Amino acid sequence: MQDKVAFKQQLIEKVRHVFKTNTFQGYSRWKKTNYRFIAPARREYTYQWLWDTGFHAIVLSHFDTELAKSEIKTFLLGQWEDGFLPHVIFWGNKKILPHWAYIESKRSFRPHTTAITQPPILAIGVESIYEKDPDKEFLKEVLPKLAHHHRWLVTNRDEDADRLIAIISPNESGMDELPVFQYVAGFLGEDAVRLHWAYRKGDLRNYYHNYDNKIILKEDYFNVEELLFNCVFAEASRSLSRLFDEIGNKEEASYFEMMAAKTEESIIRKCWDEEDEIFYSLYSHAEKPARVKTIASLLPLFLDGLRGQKLTTLIEKHLLNENEFWTPYPVPTVARNEPHYHPKETPRHKIKLLWRGPTWINTNWFIVKGLRKHGYHKIADQIVDKMCEMVDKHGFREYYNPETGQGYRRENFGWSTLLLDLL
Ligand code: GLC
C-alpha cells in the first residue's frame, strides 16, 4: 500500500464524501424544528442512531468539529424528559415506518423515537471533540444531558446496584444477533427462522408491556448485563468525569469517576469466567454467564483498569489464538471455534442476521484503543493494517469477511470511517 500520510489524506476526502452522501435534512413537524443529521447509510438505515452518532462525531472531530458538535446536539433533541436516550430517532415526517420501528417503540400510530437505548458512547464522542476544540460552552450545554441519561440507566436498569447496567433487548447492545442472546433465549440451534424468533420474542413481550422497564426486568425473560454496553458505560462515565472537571464541576466529576470505578470493578470481578479464562455477559437475576466467545468477551480490553493476568490471558490465550479471534482479517465478532461462527454475509434470500462472525470496524475500534491503552502497540498496528487493506480494497462497507477481507452489505457505511481515528 502507498505511504501512510497519502493514504490518510485520501481517506479524509472519502470520509467527507460518505458523510455528505448520508446526510438527511428537513423540517420536523413533530419536533417543530429543522434537523440535519448523518445516517449510517443512504438506504434502509435512514434514521439517526445513538451509537452511530457517537462514532460519526469521533471521526468528524478530526476535520469538522462544528459538524461533530451539531450531530451530538441534534441527537440530544430526541432525549426524553426523564433523561432516557433512545436508540433511534425518526426525524422527518414519513407516516409509515419499517415494522421494527413500531415494535421497538412505545405503542403509538407513529413513534418518533424507539423505547430502547444503545451503548452510551456519546460522552466519549464529546471528549474527542473537546480534545481538538476546547469549547466549554458546548460542554455546559451537553454534559448535563448526558449525565441525566447515565443516571437514568442507573435508576432504571440496575436493580441489584452492582452498577452493571441491564439491557432488555439484543438491539440495545448494538450487536443485534450476537450468539450471546440466543443463549439468553435458550435456543442454541442455527435455523434462521427459529433464531429470528428467539431474538425477537423478547421484543414482542417488551412491546406488550409498553416498555415498562420495571415489569420487564421483574419478569426476567431478557435481562442481560452485557459486556460491550457496560465497558462503554464505564469509559463514558470516565469521559464525563474528566469533562465535568474541565468546567469546574467537581461534584459531578467525582460522582462519575466513582461510577466508572464501580462498573469496571463489577465487570472484572463478576464477568470473568475462571474455567474458560475469559469474560462473559451475565443474564437473568441469577447472573448466569452466557458462555459463548464473542467480540464482547474481549471488550474489557477497552477498560482503563484491566491489568495483570486477566489482561495478558485475554490477549495471549484468546485474541492471538488462531482458533478463536486471530483470523487473517481480525477481529471476528464470533470466535472461529464456536458453532455459531459464520464469516460470510447472510445469503440474500435468507433472513438478515448480523454479528455472527464478520469483522466490524466499530468493534475493532474498541479493541485497538484498548490494546494501545495497555501498551500493545504492535498488535494494535497489525489489526489497523488489515483494516486499511480491507477499506482500501472494498471501501467503507458495513462489515467484512474475517477470512478473506471481502466487504459486505451497505456501502459508504458511516462508522466504518472510524479507521481514520486509528491512523
Ligand atoms: C444495525 C446494527 C446497529 C446499528 C444500526 C445502524 O442494526 O446492528 O448496531 O446501530 O444497524 O447502523
Short mmCIF file of C-alpha atoms and ligand atoms in Angstrom, two decimals:
data_model
loop_
_atom_site.label_atom_id
_atom_site.label_comp_id
_atom_site.label_asym_id
_atom_site.label_seq_id
_atom_site.Cartn_x
_atom_site.Cartn_y
_atom_site.Cartn_z
CA MET A 1 0.00 0.00 0.00
CA GLN A 2 1.09 3.60 -0.71
CA ASP A 3 2.58 5.56 2.14
CA LYS A 4 0.51 6.22 5.23
CA VAL A 5 0.31 10.03 5.02
CA ALA A 6 -1.06 9.98 1.49
CA PHE A 7 -3.44 7.18 2.45
CA LYS A 8 -4.76 9.23 5.38
CA GLN A 9 -5.21 12.34 3.26
CA GLN A 10 -7.18 10.40 0.67
CA LEU A 11 -9.17 8.78 3.41
CA ILE A 12 -10.33 12.15 4.76
CA GLU A 13 -11.68 13.03 1.32
CA LYS A 14 -13.50 9.71 1.12
CA VAL A 15 -14.92 10.19 4.61
CA ARG A 16 -16.25 13.62 3.69
CA HIS A 17 -17.96 12.01 0.73
CA VAL A 18 -19.56 9.31 2.91
CA PHE A 19 -20.90 11.81 5.41
CA LYS A 20 -22.22 14.09 2.68
CA THR A 21 -23.94 11.19 0.95
CA ASN A 22 -25.58 10.07 4.18
CA THR A 23 -26.82 13.48 5.32
CA PHE A 24 -30.54 13.97 5.73
CA GLN A 25 -32.18 17.29 6.48
CA GLY A 26 -35.57 18.93 6.58
CA TYR A 27 -38.19 20.28 8.92
CA SER A 28 -39.65 18.00 11.54
CA ARG A 29 -43.32 18.70 12.18
CA TRP A 30 -43.42 16.63 15.35
CA LYS A 31 -40.40 18.35 16.89
CA LYS A 32 -41.16 21.69 15.25
CA THR A 33 -37.57 22.24 14.27
CA ASN A 34 -35.19 21.99 11.36
CA TYR A 35 -32.98 18.95 11.54
CA ARG A 36 -29.81 17.76 9.87
CA PHE A 37 -28.04 14.53 10.69
CA ILE A 38 -25.79 11.87 9.25
CA ALA A 39 -27.47 8.49 8.86
CA PRO A 40 -25.49 5.22 8.94
CA ALA A 41 -26.19 4.69 5.22
CA ARG A 42 -28.09 6.23 2.33
CA ARG A 43 -30.64 3.44 2.14
CA GLU A 44 -32.54 1.45 4.77
CA TYR A 45 -30.66 3.00 7.74
CA THR A 46 -32.07 6.44 7.10
CA TYR A 47 -32.75 7.49 10.70
CA GLN A 48 -30.47 8.82 13.41
CA TRP A 49 -28.95 6.12 15.62
CA LEU A 50 -27.42 6.71 19.04
CA TRP A 51 -24.07 4.95 18.90
CA ASP A 52 -23.60 5.60 15.19
CA THR A 53 -23.88 9.30 16.04
CA GLY A 54 -21.18 8.97 18.69
CA PHE A 55 -18.87 7.23 16.21
CA HIS A 56 -19.56 9.79 13.49
CA ALA A 57 -18.69 12.56 15.97
CA ILE A 58 -15.37 10.87 16.81
CA VAL A 59 -14.45 10.75 13.13
CA LEU A 60 -15.69 14.27 12.41
CA SER A 61 -13.66 15.64 15.31
CA HIS A 62 -10.60 15.23 13.05
CA PHE A 63 -11.71 17.65 10.38
CA ASP A 64 -15.00 19.37 11.24
CA THR A 65 -15.65 19.89 14.95
CA GLU A 66 -18.64 22.17 14.28
CA LEU A 67 -20.42 19.41 12.40
CA ALA A 68 -19.39 16.91 15.09
CA LYS A 69 -20.98 19.12 17.78
CA SER A 70 -24.10 19.57 15.72
CA GLU A 71 -24.50 15.79 15.32
CA ILE A 72 -24.46 15.35 19.09
CA LYS A 73 -26.76 18.31 19.75
CA THR A 74 -29.24 17.09 17.17
CA PHE A 75 -29.31 13.68 18.76
CA LEU A 76 -29.90 15.17 22.20
CA LEU A 77 -33.05 16.85 20.89
CA GLY A 78 -34.56 13.38 20.98
CA GLN A 79 -33.89 12.91 24.70
CA TRP A 80 -36.93 12.10 26.79
CA GLU A 81 -37.87 14.27 29.77
CA ASP A 82 -36.75 11.61 32.24
CA GLY A 83 -33.25 11.53 30.71
CA PHE A 84 -33.65 8.43 28.56
CA LEU A 85 -31.83 8.44 25.21
CA PRO A 86 -33.47 6.27 22.57
CA HIS A 87 -31.52 4.14 20.14
CA VAL A 88 -33.16 5.66 17.07
CA ILE A 89 -34.83 8.99 16.31
CA PHE A 90 -37.24 9.01 13.40
CA TRP A 91 -36.69 12.51 12.08
CA GLY A 92 -38.80 13.61 9.16
CA ASN A 93 -42.49 13.25 8.64
CA LYS A 94 -42.87 9.94 6.83
CA LYS A 95 -46.12 8.41 8.01
CA ILE A 96 -45.22 4.75 7.69
CA LEU A 97 -42.04 3.43 9.28
CA PRO A 98 -40.49 -0.04 8.96
CA HIS A 99 -42.18 -2.69 11.12
CA TRP A 100 -39.35 -2.84 13.69
CA ALA A 101 -39.80 0.85 14.45
CA TYR A 102 -43.24 0.06 15.89
CA ILE A 103 -42.16 -2.99 17.85
CA GLU A 104 -39.16 -1.26 19.42
CA SER A 105 -41.18 1.80 20.46
CA LYS A 106 -43.97 2.52 22.88
CA ARG A 107 -47.40 1.88 21.41
CA SER A 108 -48.28 4.68 19.03
CA PHE A 109 -49.60 5.26 15.49
CA ARG A 110 -46.37 6.98 14.59
CA PRO A 111 -43.47 6.74 17.02
CA HIS A 112 -40.84 9.49 16.95
CA THR A 113 -38.18 7.58 18.83
CA THR A 114 -37.74 3.99 19.90
CA ALA A 115 -38.08 2.99 23.57
CA ILE A 116 -34.83 1.02 23.73
CA THR A 117 -31.37 2.51 24.02
CA GLN A 118 -27.85 1.67 22.75
CA PRO A 119 -24.31 1.70 24.20
CA PRO A 120 -23.95 5.18 25.79
CA ILE A 121 -20.98 6.33 23.76
CA LEU A 122 -21.86 10.00 23.28
CA ALA A 123 -19.71 11.28 26.16
CA ILE A 124 -16.70 9.59 24.54
CA GLY A 125 -17.56 11.40 21.31
CA VAL A 126 -17.84 14.70 23.18
CA GLU A 127 -14.42 14.17 24.72
CA SER A 128 -12.91 13.51 21.27
CA ILE A 129 -14.35 16.79 20.07
CA TYR A 130 -13.20 18.70 23.15
CA GLU A 131 -9.62 17.47 22.76
CA LYS A 132 -9.42 19.25 19.42
CA ASP A 133 -11.76 22.15 20.08
CA PRO A 134 -11.88 23.11 23.78
CA ASP A 135 -15.26 24.80 23.65
CA LYS A 136 -16.56 24.98 27.23
CA GLU A 137 -19.94 26.39 26.16
CA PHE A 138 -20.53 23.19 24.24
CA LEU A 139 -19.66 21.15 27.33
CA LYS A 140 -22.00 23.20 29.50
CA GLU A 141 -24.79 22.55 27.06
CA VAL A 142 -24.40 18.82 26.57
CA LEU A 143 -22.88 17.40 29.76
CA PRO A 144 -25.98 17.79 31.97
CA LYS A 145 -28.00 15.94 29.34
CA LEU A 146 -25.53 13.08 29.10
CA ALA A 147 -25.30 12.91 32.89
CA HIS A 148 -29.08 12.72 33.02
CA HIS A 149 -29.01 9.70 30.70
CA HIS A 150 -26.33 7.92 32.76
CA ARG A 151 -28.45 8.47 35.86
CA TRP A 152 -31.49 7.16 34.02
CA LEU A 153 -29.60 3.95 33.31
CA VAL A 154 -28.63 3.54 36.94
CA THR A 155 -32.14 4.25 38.20
CA ASN A 156 -34.00 2.10 35.70
CA ARG A 157 -31.59 -0.65 34.75
CA ASP A 158 -29.56 -1.58 37.79
CA GLU A 159 -31.86 -3.37 40.19
CA ASP A 160 -29.08 -5.11 42.13
CA ALA A 161 -26.97 -1.93 42.43
CA ASP A 162 -23.77 -3.54 41.16
CA ARG A 163 -23.51 -0.75 38.57
CA LEU A 164 -23.76 -3.26 35.77
CA ILE A 165 -26.50 -1.90 33.56
CA ALA A 166 -29.04 -4.42 32.26
CA ILE A 167 -30.21 -4.36 28.67
CA ILE A 168 -33.70 -5.50 27.73
CA SER A 169 -33.25 -6.28 24.03
CA PRO A 170 -30.40 -7.66 21.89
CA ASN A 171 -30.55 -4.45 19.89
CA GLU A 172 -29.59 -2.42 22.94
CA SER A 173 -26.13 -3.96 22.73
CA GLY A 174 -25.81 -2.64 19.18
CA MET A 175 -24.89 -6.19 18.13
CA ASP A 176 -28.33 -7.42 17.23
CA GLU A 177 -27.92 -11.13 16.59
CA LEU A 178 -24.76 -11.83 18.52
CA PRO A 179 -24.93 -15.50 19.65
CA VAL A 180 -24.83 -14.35 23.30
CA PHE A 181 -28.51 -13.54 23.04
CA GLN A 182 -29.56 -16.90 21.71
CA TYR A 183 -28.08 -18.38 24.89
CA VAL A 184 -30.25 -15.98 26.83
CA ALA A 185 -33.29 -17.02 24.80
CA GLY A 186 -32.41 -20.69 25.21
CA PHE A 187 -32.09 -21.63 21.53
CA LEU A 188 -28.66 -22.90 20.54
CA GLY A 189 -29.51 -24.09 17.02
CA GLU A 190 -28.76 -22.38 13.73
CA ASP A 191 -32.06 -22.49 11.87
CA ALA A 192 -32.58 -18.91 10.65
CA VAL A 193 -36.33 -18.76 11.25
CA ARG A 194 -36.13 -20.17 14.76
CA LEU A 195 -33.19 -17.97 15.53
CA HIS A 196 -35.07 -14.93 14.40
CA TRP A 197 -37.95 -15.89 16.62
CA ALA A 198 -35.62 -16.48 19.59
CA TYR A 199 -34.24 -12.96 19.18
CA ARG A 200 -37.49 -11.16 18.55
CA LYS A 201 -39.86 -12.78 21.04
CA GLY A 202 -38.44 -10.70 23.90
CA ASP A 203 -39.02 -7.55 21.89
CA LEU A 204 -42.64 -8.53 21.36
CA ARG A 205 -43.06 -9.05 25.09
CA ASN A 206 -41.44 -5.67 25.71
CA TYR A 207 -43.91 -4.13 23.32
CA TYR A 208 -46.76 -5.88 25.10
CA HIS A 209 -45.52 -4.30 28.36
CA ASN A 210 -45.29 -0.98 26.55
CA TYR A 211 -41.62 -0.78 27.52
CA ASP A 212 -42.22 -0.57 31.24
CA ASN A 213 -38.72 -1.30 32.48
CA LYS A 214 -39.84 -2.38 35.95
CA ILE A 215 -42.18 -5.06 34.66
CA ILE A 216 -39.74 -6.25 32.00
CA LEU A 217 -36.88 -6.71 34.46
CA LYS A 218 -39.15 -8.28 37.02
CA GLU A 219 -40.36 -10.89 34.53
CA ASP A 220 -36.68 -11.60 33.76
CA TYR A 221 -37.12 -13.02 30.24
CA PHE A 222 -34.46 -10.73 28.81
CA ASN A 223 -32.26 -9.13 31.41
CA VAL A 224 -28.62 -9.05 30.37
CA GLU A 225 -25.65 -7.39 31.99
CA GLU A 226 -23.90 -7.15 28.65
CA LEU A 227 -20.15 -6.59 28.34
CA LEU A 228 -19.84 -4.14 25.49
CA PHE A 229 -22.61 -1.94 26.86
CA ASN A 230 -21.06 -1.86 30.31
CA CYS A 231 -17.49 -1.28 29.15
CA VAL A 232 -18.77 1.70 27.18
CA PHE A 233 -20.82 2.83 30.17
CA ALA A 234 -17.73 2.75 32.40
CA GLU A 235 -15.43 4.56 29.98
CA ALA A 236 -18.12 7.09 29.03
CA SER A 237 -18.61 7.80 32.75
CA ARG A 238 -14.86 8.44 32.91
CA SER A 239 -15.13 10.84 29.99
CA LEU A 240 -17.97 12.61 31.80
CA SER A 241 -15.87 12.86 34.92
CA ARG A 242 -12.90 14.42 33.09
CA LEU A 243 -15.14 16.78 31.16
CA PHE A 244 -17.06 17.96 34.23
CA ASP A 245 -13.69 18.66 35.78
CA GLU A 246 -12.87 20.89 32.79
CA ILE A 247 -15.87 23.10 33.53
CA GLY A 248 -15.13 23.17 37.23
CA ASN A 249 -17.95 20.92 38.39
CA LYS A 250 -16.01 18.86 40.96
CA GLU A 251 -19.07 17.19 42.41
CA GLU A 252 -20.18 15.68 39.10
CA ALA A 253 -16.57 14.86 38.25
CA SER A 254 -16.14 12.75 41.34
CA TYR A 255 -19.60 11.19 41.07
CA PHE A 256 -18.86 9.88 37.57
CA GLU A 257 -15.36 8.78 38.49
CA MET A 258 -16.86 6.68 41.26
CA MET A 259 -19.49 5.31 38.92
CA ALA A 260 -16.86 4.28 36.37
CA ALA A 261 -14.74 2.59 39.03
CA LYS A 262 -17.68 0.61 40.38
CA THR A 263 -18.86 -0.61 36.97
CA GLU A 264 -15.33 -1.52 36.00
CA GLU A 265 -14.78 -3.40 39.23
CA SER A 266 -18.02 -5.36 38.75
CA ILE A 267 -17.14 -6.29 35.16
CA ILE A 268 -13.68 -7.51 36.07
CA ARG A 269 -14.81 -9.44 39.12
CA LYS A 270 -18.25 -10.78 38.18
CA CYS A 271 -18.00 -11.39 34.43
CA TRP A 272 -14.67 -13.26 34.47
CA ASP A 273 -15.11 -17.00 33.99
CA GLU A 274 -12.42 -18.92 35.87
CA GLU A 275 -12.82 -22.07 33.83
CA ASP A 276 -12.61 -20.57 30.33
CA GLU A 277 -10.45 -17.66 31.47
CA ILE A 278 -12.47 -15.11 29.53
CA PHE A 279 -15.26 -12.60 30.19
CA TYR A 280 -18.92 -13.44 29.62
CA SER A 281 -22.07 -11.33 29.79
CA LEU A 282 -24.43 -12.25 32.64
CA TYR A 283 -28.14 -12.86 32.28
CA SER A 284 -31.22 -13.07 34.46
CA HIS A 285 -31.50 -12.28 38.17
CA ALA A 286 -29.32 -15.31 38.81
CA GLU A 287 -26.50 -13.65 36.79
CA LYS A 288 -25.72 -16.72 34.71
CA PRO A 289 -22.77 -16.44 32.32
CA ALA A 290 -23.69 -16.69 28.61
CA ARG A 291 -20.78 -18.97 27.82
CA VAL A 292 -20.10 -18.23 24.19
CA LYS A 293 -16.98 -16.46 22.94
CA THR A 294 -17.74 -13.32 21.01
CA ILE A 295 -16.09 -9.97 20.47
CA ALA A 296 -17.89 -8.75 23.62
CA SER A 297 -15.72 -11.13 25.64
CA LEU A 298 -12.68 -9.11 24.56
CA LEU A 299 -14.23 -5.70 25.18
CA PRO A 300 -12.89 -5.32 28.75
CA LEU A 301 -9.60 -4.56 26.95
CA PHE A 302 -11.14 -1.12 26.49
CA LEU A 303 -11.25 -0.57 30.26
CA ASP A 304 -8.55 1.63 31.78
CA GLY A 305 -8.34 -0.64 34.79
CA LEU A 306 -7.87 -4.09 33.26
CA ARG A 307 -4.46 -5.27 34.45
CA GLY A 308 -2.32 -8.30 35.26
CA GLN A 309 -3.19 -11.87 34.48
CA LYS A 310 -6.65 -11.19 33.07
CA LEU A 311 -5.24 -8.69 30.58
CA THR A 312 -2.45 -10.93 29.33
CA THR A 313 -4.68 -14.02 29.22
CA LEU A 314 -7.29 -12.16 27.20
CA ILE A 315 -4.67 -11.16 24.65
CA GLU A 316 -2.45 -14.22 24.53
CA LYS A 317 -4.94 -17.01 25.02
CA HIS A 318 -7.85 -15.54 23.08
CA LEU A 319 -7.17 -12.55 20.83
CA LEU A 320 -3.97 -14.02 19.38
CA ASN A 321 -5.34 -17.54 19.18
CA GLU A 322 -5.89 -18.65 15.58
CA ASN A 323 -8.67 -20.98 16.63
CA GLU A 324 -10.54 -18.10 18.20
CA PHE A 325 -10.03 -14.46 17.21
CA TRP A 326 -6.77 -14.23 15.26
CA THR A 327 -8.14 -14.73 11.76
CA PRO A 328 -6.44 -13.33 8.63
CA TYR A 329 -8.60 -10.17 8.96
CA PRO A 330 -9.21 -9.78 12.67
CA VAL A 331 -11.18 -9.34 14.86
CA PRO A 332 -14.22 -11.52 14.07
CA THR A 333 -17.36 -10.89 16.10
CA VAL A 334 -17.63 -14.58 16.98
CA ALA A 335 -14.69 -16.90 17.77
CA ARG A 336 -13.75 -19.23 14.93
CA ASN A 337 -14.20 -22.36 17.01
CA GLU A 338 -17.78 -21.52 18.04
CA PRO A 339 -20.53 -23.41 16.16
CA HIS A 340 -22.15 -20.01 15.52
CA TYR A 341 -19.21 -18.61 13.55
CA HIS A 342 -20.34 -17.52 10.06
CA PRO A 343 -17.70 -15.40 8.35
CA LYS A 344 -19.85 -14.70 5.29
CA GLU A 345 -22.76 -12.42 4.62
CA THR A 346 -26.27 -13.78 5.14
CA PRO A 347 -27.41 -15.04 1.70
CA ARG A 348 -29.91 -12.64 0.13
CA HIS A 349 -32.89 -14.98 0.27
CA LYS A 350 -32.41 -15.65 3.98
CA ILE A 351 -33.50 -13.63 6.99
CA LYS A 352 -30.89 -11.00 7.73
CA LEU A 353 -28.77 -12.00 10.72
CA LEU A 354 -25.93 -9.69 11.74
CA TRP A 355 -22.99 -10.00 14.12
CA ARG A 356 -22.41 -13.71 13.71
CA GLY A 357 -18.80 -13.78 12.60
CA PRO A 358 -17.79 -10.90 10.32
CA THR A 359 -15.29 -8.24 11.34
CA TRP A 360 -16.82 -4.83 12.03
CA ILE A 361 -14.82 -1.61 12.10
CA ASN A 362 -16.51 -0.21 15.19
CA THR A 363 -15.84 -3.21 17.43
CA ASN A 364 -12.26 -3.23 16.15
CA TRP A 365 -12.03 0.40 17.19
CA PHE A 366 -12.62 -0.59 20.85
CA ILE A 367 -10.08 -3.39 20.66
CA VAL A 368 -7.37 -1.25 19.04
CA LYS A 369 -7.96 1.60 21.50
CA GLY A 370 -7.76 -0.88 24.35
CA LEU A 371 -4.56 -2.51 23.10
CA ARG A 372 -2.90 0.89 22.78
CA LYS A 373 -4.05 1.93 26.26
CA HIS A 374 -2.27 -1.08 27.68
CA GLY A 375 0.88 -0.72 25.58
CA TYR A 376 0.26 -3.45 22.98
CA HIS A 377 1.10 -1.19 20.05
CA LYS A 378 2.43 -3.84 17.72
CA ILE A 379 -0.71 -5.97 17.85
CA ALA A 380 -2.87 -2.86 17.51
CA ASP A 381 -0.94 -1.81 14.41
CA GLN A 382 -1.30 -5.24 12.87
CA ILE A 383 -5.07 -5.01 13.20
CA VAL A 384 -5.13 -1.47 11.81
CA ASP A 385 -3.02 -2.52 8.80
CA LYS A 386 -5.56 -5.20 7.97
CA MET A 387 -8.37 -2.69 8.35
CA CYS A 388 -6.60 -0.34 5.93
CA GLU A 389 -6.31 -3.16 3.46
CA MET A 390 -9.99 -4.04 3.71
CA VAL A 391 -11.14 -0.44 3.34
CA ASP A 392 -8.68 0.24 0.54
CA LYS A 393 -9.87 -2.77 -1.45
CA HIS A 394 -13.55 -2.77 -0.68
CA GLY A 395 -14.46 0.68 0.59
CA PHE A 396 -16.39 1.55 3.75
CA ARG A 397 -18.63 -1.48 3.89
CA GLU A 398 -20.91 -2.43 6.76
CA TYR A 399 -18.75 -5.45 7.69
CA TYR A 400 -16.03 -7.69 6.31
CA ASN A 401 -15.17 -11.36 5.99
CA PRO A 402 -12.58 -12.18 8.68
CA GLU A 403 -11.05 -14.90 6.49
CA THR A 404 -10.74 -13.04 3.17
CA GLY A 405 -11.31 -9.34 3.96
CA GLN A 406 -14.22 -9.20 1.49
CA GLY A 407 -16.59 -6.30 2.27
CA TYR A 408 -20.32 -6.91 2.62
CA ARG A 409 -23.71 -5.25 2.61
CA ARG A 410 -24.17 -1.45 2.79
CA GLU A 411 -21.62 0.74 1.04
CA ASN A 412 -20.45 4.12 2.34
CA PHE A 413 -21.28 2.90 5.82
CA GLY A 414 -20.88 5.72 8.35
CA TRP A 415 -18.99 4.23 11.27
CA SER A 416 -16.59 2.24 9.08
CA THR A 417 -14.84 5.60 8.68
CA LEU A 418 -13.62 5.14 12.29
CA LEU A 419 -10.46 3.79 10.70
CA LEU A 420 -9.44 7.44 10.33
CA ASP A 421 -9.40 7.84 14.10
CA LEU A 422 -6.97 4.93 14.43
CA LEU A 423 -4.35 6.16 11.96
C1 GLC B 1 -27.61 -2.35 12.73
C2 GLC B 1 -26.59 -2.54 13.84
C3 GLC B 1 -26.71 -1.46 14.90
C4 GLC B 1 -26.57 -0.11 14.21
C5 GLC B 1 -27.60 0.05 13.10
C6 GLC B 1 -27.38 1.30 12.28
O1 GLC B 1 -28.89 -2.55 13.23
O2 GLC B 1 -26.71 -3.80 14.40
O3 GLC B 1 -25.73 -1.58 15.88
O4 GLC B 1 -26.68 0.93 15.13
O5 GLC B 1 -27.51 -1.05 12.21
O6 GLC B 1 -26.09 1.32 11.76
#
